[in-house]
Short mmCIF file of C-alpha atoms and ligand atoms in Angstrom, two decimals:
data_model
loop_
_atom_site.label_atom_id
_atom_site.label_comp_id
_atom_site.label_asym_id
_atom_site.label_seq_id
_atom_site.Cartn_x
_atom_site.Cartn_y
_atom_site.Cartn_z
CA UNK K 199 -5.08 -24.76 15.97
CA UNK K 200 -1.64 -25.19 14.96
CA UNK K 201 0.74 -24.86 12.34
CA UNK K 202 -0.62 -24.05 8.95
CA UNK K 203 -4.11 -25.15 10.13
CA UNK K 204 -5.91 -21.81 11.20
CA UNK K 205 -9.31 -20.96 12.49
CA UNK K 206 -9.97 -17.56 11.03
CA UNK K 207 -12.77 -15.26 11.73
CA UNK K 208 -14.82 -12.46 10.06
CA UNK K 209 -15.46 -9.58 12.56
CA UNK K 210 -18.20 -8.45 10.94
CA UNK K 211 -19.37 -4.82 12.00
CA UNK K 212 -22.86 -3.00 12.04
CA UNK K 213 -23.30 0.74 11.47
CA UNK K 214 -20.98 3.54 12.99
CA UNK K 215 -22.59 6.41 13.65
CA UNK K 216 -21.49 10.14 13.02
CA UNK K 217 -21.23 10.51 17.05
CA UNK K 218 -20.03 7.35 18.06
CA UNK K 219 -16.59 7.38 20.17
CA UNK K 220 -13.79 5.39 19.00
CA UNK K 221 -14.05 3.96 22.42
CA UNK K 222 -17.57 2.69 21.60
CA UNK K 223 -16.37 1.20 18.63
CA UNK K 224 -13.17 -0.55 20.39
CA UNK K 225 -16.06 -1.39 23.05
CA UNK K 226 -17.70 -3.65 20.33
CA UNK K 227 -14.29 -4.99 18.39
CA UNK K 228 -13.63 -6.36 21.88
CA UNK K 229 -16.68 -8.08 22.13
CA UNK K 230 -16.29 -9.54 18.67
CA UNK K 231 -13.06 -10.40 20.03
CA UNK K 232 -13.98 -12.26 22.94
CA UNK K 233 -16.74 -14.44 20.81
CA UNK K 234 -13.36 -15.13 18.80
CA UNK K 235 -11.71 -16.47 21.93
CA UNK K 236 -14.87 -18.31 22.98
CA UNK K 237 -14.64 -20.49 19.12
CA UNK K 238 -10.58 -20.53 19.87
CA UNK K 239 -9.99 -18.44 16.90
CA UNK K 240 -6.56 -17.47 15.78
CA UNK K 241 -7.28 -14.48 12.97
CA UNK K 242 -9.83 -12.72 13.33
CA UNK K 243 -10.19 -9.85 10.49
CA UNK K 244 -12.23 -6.77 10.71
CA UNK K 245 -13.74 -4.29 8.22
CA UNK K 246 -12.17 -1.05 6.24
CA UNK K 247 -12.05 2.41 8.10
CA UNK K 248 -13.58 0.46 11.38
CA UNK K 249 -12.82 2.67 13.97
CA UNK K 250 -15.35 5.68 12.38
CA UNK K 251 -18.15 6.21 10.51
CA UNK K 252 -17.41 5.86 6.76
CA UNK K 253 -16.58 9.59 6.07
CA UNK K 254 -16.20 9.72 2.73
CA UNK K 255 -19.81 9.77 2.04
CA UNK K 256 -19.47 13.60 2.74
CA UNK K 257 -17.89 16.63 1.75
CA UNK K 258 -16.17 18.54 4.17
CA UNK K 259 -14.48 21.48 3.99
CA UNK K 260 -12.88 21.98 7.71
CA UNK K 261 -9.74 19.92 7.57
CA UNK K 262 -9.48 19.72 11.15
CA UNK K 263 -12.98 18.06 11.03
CA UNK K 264 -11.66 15.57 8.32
CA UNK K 265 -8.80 15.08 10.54
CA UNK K 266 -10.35 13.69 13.40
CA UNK K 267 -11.63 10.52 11.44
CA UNK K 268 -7.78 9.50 11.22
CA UNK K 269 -5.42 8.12 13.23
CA UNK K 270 -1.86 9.36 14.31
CA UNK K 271 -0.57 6.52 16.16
CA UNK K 272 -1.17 2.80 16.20
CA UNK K 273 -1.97 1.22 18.65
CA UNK K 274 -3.06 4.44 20.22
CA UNK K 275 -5.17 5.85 22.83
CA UNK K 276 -8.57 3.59 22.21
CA UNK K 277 -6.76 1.31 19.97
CA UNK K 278 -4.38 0.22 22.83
CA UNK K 279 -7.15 -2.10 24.68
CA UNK K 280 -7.20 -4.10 21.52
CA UNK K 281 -4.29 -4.84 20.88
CA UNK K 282 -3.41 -5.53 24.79
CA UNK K 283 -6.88 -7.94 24.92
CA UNK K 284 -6.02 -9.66 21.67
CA UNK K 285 -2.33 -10.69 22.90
CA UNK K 286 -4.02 -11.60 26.30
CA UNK K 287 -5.87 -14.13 24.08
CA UNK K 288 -3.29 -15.28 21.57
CA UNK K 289 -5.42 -14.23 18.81
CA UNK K 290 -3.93 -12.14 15.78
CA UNK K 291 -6.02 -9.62 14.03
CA UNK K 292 -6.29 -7.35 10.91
CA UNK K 293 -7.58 -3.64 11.29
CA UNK K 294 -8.63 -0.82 8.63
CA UNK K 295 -8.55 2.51 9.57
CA UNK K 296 -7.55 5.97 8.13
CA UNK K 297 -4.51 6.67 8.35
CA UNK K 298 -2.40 10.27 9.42
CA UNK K 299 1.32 9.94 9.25
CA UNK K 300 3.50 12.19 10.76
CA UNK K 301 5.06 13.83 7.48
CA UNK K 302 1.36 14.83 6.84
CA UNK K 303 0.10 11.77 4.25
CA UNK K 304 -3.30 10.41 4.62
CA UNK K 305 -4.08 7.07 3.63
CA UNK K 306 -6.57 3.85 3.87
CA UNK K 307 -4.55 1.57 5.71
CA UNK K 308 -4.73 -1.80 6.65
CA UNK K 309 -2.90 -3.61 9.53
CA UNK K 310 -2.19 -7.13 10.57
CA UNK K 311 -1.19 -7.92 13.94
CA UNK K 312 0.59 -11.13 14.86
CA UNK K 313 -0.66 -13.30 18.14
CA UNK K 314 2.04 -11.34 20.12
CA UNK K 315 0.82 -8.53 19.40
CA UNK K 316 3.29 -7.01 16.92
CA UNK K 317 2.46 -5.25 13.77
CA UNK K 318 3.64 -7.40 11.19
CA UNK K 319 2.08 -5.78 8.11
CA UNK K 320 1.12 -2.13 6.80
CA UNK K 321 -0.89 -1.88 3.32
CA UNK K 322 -2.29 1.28 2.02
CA UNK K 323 -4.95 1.25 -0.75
CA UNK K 324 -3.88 1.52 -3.93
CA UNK K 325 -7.42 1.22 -5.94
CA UNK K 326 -9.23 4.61 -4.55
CA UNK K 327 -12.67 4.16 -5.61
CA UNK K 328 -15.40 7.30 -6.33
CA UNK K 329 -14.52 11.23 -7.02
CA UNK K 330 -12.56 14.17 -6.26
CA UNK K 331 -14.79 17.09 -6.13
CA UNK K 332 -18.45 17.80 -4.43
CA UNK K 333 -20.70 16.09 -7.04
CA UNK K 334 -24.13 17.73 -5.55
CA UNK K 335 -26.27 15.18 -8.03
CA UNK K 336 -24.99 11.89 -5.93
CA UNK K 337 -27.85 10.96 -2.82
CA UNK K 338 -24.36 10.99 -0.79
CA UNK K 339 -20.74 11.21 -2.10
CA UNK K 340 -18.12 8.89 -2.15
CA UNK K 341 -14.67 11.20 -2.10
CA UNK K 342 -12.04 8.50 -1.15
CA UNK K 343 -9.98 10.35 -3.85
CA UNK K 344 -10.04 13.51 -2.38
CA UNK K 345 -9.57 12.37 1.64
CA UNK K 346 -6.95 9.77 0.84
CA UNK K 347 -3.68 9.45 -1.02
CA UNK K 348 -3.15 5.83 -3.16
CA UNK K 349 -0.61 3.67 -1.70
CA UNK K 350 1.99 1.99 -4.17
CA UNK K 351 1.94 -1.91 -3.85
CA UNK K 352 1.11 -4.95 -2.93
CA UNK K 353 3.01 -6.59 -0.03
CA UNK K 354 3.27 -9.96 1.47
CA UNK K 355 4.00 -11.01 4.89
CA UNK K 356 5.11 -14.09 6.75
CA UNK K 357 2.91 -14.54 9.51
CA UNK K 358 0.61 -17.01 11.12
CA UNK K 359 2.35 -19.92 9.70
CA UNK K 360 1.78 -19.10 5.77
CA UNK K 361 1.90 -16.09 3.71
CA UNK K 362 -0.36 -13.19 3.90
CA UNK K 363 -1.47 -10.35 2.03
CA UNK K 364 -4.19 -7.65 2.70
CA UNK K 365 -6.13 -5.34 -0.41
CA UNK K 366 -9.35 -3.06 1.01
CA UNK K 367 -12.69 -2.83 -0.78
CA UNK K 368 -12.25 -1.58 -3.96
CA UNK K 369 -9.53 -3.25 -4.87
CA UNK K 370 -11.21 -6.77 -4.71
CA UNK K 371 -12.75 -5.95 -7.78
CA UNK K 372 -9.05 -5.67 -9.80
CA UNK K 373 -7.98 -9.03 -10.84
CA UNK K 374 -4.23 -7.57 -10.66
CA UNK K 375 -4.59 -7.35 -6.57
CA UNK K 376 -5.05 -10.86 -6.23
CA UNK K 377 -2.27 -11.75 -8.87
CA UNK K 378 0.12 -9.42 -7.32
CA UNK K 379 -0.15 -10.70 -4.40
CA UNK K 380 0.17 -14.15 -5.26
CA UNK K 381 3.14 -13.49 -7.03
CA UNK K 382 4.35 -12.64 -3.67
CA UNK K 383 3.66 -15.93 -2.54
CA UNK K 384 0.21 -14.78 -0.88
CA UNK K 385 -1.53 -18.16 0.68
CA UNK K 386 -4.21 -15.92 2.80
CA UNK K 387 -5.64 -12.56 1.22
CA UNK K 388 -7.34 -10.23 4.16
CA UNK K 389 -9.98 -7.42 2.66
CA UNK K 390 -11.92 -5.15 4.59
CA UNK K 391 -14.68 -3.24 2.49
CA UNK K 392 -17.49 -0.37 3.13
CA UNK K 393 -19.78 -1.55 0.15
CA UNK K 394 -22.62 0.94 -0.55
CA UNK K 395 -25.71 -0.93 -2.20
CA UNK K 396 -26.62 2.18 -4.89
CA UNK K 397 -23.98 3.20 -7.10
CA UNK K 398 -24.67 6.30 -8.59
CA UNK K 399 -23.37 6.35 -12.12
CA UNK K 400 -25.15 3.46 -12.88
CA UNK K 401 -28.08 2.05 -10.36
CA UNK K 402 -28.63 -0.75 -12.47
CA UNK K 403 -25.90 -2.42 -10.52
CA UNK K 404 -27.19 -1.87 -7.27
CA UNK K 405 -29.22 -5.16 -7.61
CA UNK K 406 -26.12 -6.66 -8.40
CA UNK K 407 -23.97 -5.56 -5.28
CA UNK K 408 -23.74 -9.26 -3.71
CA UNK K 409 -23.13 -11.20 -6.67
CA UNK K 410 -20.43 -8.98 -7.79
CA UNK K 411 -19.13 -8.80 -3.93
CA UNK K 412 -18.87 -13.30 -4.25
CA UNK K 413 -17.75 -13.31 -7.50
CA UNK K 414 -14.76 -11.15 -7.75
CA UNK K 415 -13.35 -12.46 -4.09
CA UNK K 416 -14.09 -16.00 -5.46
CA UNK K 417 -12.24 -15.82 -8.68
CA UNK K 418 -9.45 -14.09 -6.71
CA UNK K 419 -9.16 -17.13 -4.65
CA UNK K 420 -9.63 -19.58 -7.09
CA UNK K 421 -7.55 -18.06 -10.10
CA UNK K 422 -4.39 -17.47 -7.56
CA UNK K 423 -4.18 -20.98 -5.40
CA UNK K 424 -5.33 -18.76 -2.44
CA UNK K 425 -8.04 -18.25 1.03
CA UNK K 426 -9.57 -14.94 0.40
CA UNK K 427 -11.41 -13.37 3.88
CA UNK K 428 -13.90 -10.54 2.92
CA UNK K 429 -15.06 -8.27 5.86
CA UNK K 430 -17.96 -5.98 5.58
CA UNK K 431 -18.62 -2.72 7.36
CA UNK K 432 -22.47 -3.31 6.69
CA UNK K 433 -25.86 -2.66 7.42
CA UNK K 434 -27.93 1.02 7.06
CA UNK K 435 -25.23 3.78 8.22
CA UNK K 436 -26.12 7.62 8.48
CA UNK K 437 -28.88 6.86 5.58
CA UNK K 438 -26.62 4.70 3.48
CA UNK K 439 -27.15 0.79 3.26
CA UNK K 440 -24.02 -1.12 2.56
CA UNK K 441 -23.42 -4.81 2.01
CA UNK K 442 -22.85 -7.51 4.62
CA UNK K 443 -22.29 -10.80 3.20
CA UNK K 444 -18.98 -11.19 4.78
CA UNK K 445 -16.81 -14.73 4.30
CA UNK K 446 -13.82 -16.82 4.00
CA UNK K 447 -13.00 -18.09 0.33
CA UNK K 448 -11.52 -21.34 0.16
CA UNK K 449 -8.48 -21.77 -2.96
CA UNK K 450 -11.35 -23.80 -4.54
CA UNK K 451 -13.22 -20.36 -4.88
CA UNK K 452 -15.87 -22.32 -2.59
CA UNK K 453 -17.43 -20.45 0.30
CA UNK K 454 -16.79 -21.83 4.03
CA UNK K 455 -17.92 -19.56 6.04
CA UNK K 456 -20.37 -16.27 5.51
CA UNK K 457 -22.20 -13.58 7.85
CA UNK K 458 -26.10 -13.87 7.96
CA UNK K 459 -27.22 -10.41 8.73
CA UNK K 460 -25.58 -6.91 8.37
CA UNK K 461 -24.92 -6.47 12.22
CA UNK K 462 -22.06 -7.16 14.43
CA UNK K 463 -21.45 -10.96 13.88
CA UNK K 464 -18.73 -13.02 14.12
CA UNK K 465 -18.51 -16.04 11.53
CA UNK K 466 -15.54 -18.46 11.10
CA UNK K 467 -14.12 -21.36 9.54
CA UNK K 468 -11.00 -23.71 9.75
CA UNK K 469 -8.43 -23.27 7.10
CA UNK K 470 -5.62 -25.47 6.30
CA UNK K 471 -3.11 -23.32 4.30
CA UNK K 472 -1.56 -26.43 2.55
CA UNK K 473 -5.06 -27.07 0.42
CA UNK K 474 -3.34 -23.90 -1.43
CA UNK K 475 -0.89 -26.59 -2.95
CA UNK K 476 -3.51 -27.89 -4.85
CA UNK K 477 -3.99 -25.64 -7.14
CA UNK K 478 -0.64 -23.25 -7.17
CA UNK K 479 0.81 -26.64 -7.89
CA UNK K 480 -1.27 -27.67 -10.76
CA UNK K 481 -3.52 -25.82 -13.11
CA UNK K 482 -2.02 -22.65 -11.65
CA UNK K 483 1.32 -23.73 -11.32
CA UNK K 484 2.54 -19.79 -12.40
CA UNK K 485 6.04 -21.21 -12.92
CA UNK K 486 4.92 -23.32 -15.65
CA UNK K 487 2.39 -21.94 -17.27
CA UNK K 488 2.15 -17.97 -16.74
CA UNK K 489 3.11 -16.04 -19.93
CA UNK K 490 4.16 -13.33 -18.99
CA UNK K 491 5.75 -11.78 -22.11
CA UNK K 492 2.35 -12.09 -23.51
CA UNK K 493 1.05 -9.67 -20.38
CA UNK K 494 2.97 -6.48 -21.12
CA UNK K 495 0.17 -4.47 -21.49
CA UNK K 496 -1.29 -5.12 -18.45
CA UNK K 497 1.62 -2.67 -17.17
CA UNK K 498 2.15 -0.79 -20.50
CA UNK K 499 -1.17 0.54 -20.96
CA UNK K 500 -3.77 2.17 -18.71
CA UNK K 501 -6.50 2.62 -20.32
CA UNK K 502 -8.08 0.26 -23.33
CA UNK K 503 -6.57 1.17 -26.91
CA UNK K 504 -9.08 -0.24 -29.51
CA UNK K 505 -7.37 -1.76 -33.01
CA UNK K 506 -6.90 1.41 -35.65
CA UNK K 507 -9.56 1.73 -38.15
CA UNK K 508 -9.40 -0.74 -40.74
CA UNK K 509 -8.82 1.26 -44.03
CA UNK K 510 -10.74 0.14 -46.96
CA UNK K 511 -8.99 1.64 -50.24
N1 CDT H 694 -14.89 1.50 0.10
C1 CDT H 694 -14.90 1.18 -1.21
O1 CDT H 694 -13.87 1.03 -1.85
N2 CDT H 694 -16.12 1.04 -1.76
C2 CDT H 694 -16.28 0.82 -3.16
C3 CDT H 694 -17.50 1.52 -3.62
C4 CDT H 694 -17.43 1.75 -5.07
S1 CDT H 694 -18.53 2.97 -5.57
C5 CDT H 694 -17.73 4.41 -5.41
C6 CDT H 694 -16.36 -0.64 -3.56
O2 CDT H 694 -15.73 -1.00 -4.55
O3 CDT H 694 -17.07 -1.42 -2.92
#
């Protein structure tokens, strides 16, 4: 398509295995890939951490072992056929995978790669979701905040005719992602997740793990003038079933496009980034209406502080 007009894609992924080979998993990006170039896709957007199994889900002592679930280069040895294939096609794409810089940091990183080829953006999770230490009670664990250092902001990009930002699982759930970005001028949000359906501390969400998945990626979209993509790493994966029900968000909060079962799948839908004018031009015109001297506590406060006791004397 051209322009501002975009035909964007979910690359949807299945289950990774413990053992499978990052050349496995490149093996099935690429054939995501070529379905994209099949539909004449531009964007095509794949899940969080989608080059491995989702390894915080374990504790694991041996650092080396940790260490070979991250990546020191990018594009690098199995990563390089992607990127080559993708220019071949014209087609941009967005990645997730963890991240091992060379000064020794280790993040949850997000990239997006223009239709040359080139790396245009680099986002590291800020919200890192779960627990520190071995917590022996959970049916599996969920130590992002022990594997991964918390990135520090939210960055836009100009690319693929609009503005773009990326956010990764957890942080879909934080109204302040979405408005952050937007205040960065963000037209198209990009958010890979690994979803678990049971949530330990409190199961009675599990049942819940869709609607919650729609609603906060909706009301991102809607409440910032914006296309949200969601991208799920789902299906049942070493004994843990995680959410599918990947899309693309329209700036009406509608859904255009979503994934029908929790395998590889590819699901798209044509985007015009100008329909964001509607409604960052009107009822969410932030110029006009934001308040934000009203807001400081949003970054004055962490936590909730509750009025003081009224005294009765
Ligand atoms: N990957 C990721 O961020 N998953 C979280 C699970 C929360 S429960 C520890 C999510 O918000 O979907």
């Amino acid at each position: 398509m051209s322009g501002r007009k975009l035909r964007i894609a979910v690359g949807q992924l299945g289950p990774i295995t413990k053992e499978e080979t990052r050349d496995k998993v490149v093996d099935r990006l690429l054939s995501l890939l070529h379905q994209a170039n099949d539909a004449e896709v531009d964007l095509i957007v794949y899940p969080e951490l989608a080059l491995t199994t989702f390894f915080p889900r374990w504790f694991i002592e041996d650092q080396s072992a940790i260490d070979s679930f991250f990546e020191t280069e990018m594009p690098g040895p199995a990563t390089q056929r992607l990127f080559e294939a993708a220019k071949d096609f014209g087609i941009g794409f967005s990645l997730g995978y963890a991240e091992l810089t060379p000064d020794g940091h280790r993040y949850n990183t997000q990239i997006l790669v223009e239709r040359d080829g080139a790396i245009v953006g680099k986002y590291r999770k800020v919200h890192l979701p779960g627990h520190e230490d071995h917590e022996t009670w959970r049916e599996f664990q969920h130590l992002e905040r022990r594997y991964f250092e918390a990135g520090s902001d939210f960055t836009t990009w100009n690319a693929f005719g609009g503005v773009v930002g990326m956010a990764i699982c957890n942080d879909r759930r934080w109204p302040e992602t979405y408005r952050c970005l937007a205040l960065g001028g963000a037209e198209l949000i990009l958010i890979g997740y690994n979803t678990p359906l049971h949530y330990a501390p409190d199961p009675s969400q599990d049942a819940l793990a869709g609607f919650h998945n729609h609603l906060v990626m909706q009301s991102g979209a809607y409440q910032n003038g914006c296309f949200v993509v969601g991208v799920a790493k789902g299906g049942v994966e070493e004994g843990v079933a995680s959410l599918a029900e990947s899309c693309v968000i329209a700036p009406s909060g509608e859904i255009l496009a979503v994934t029908t079962h929790s395998g590889d799948e590819l699901a798209f839908a044509d985007i015009d980034l100008d329909a964001c004018d509607s409604y960052k031009n009107t009822l969410f015109d932030f110029n006009r209406y934001r308040r934000p001297e009203a807001y400081s506590a949003i970054t004055d406060q962490k936590g909730r502080i509750t009025p003081a006791e009224e005294v009765n004397d």
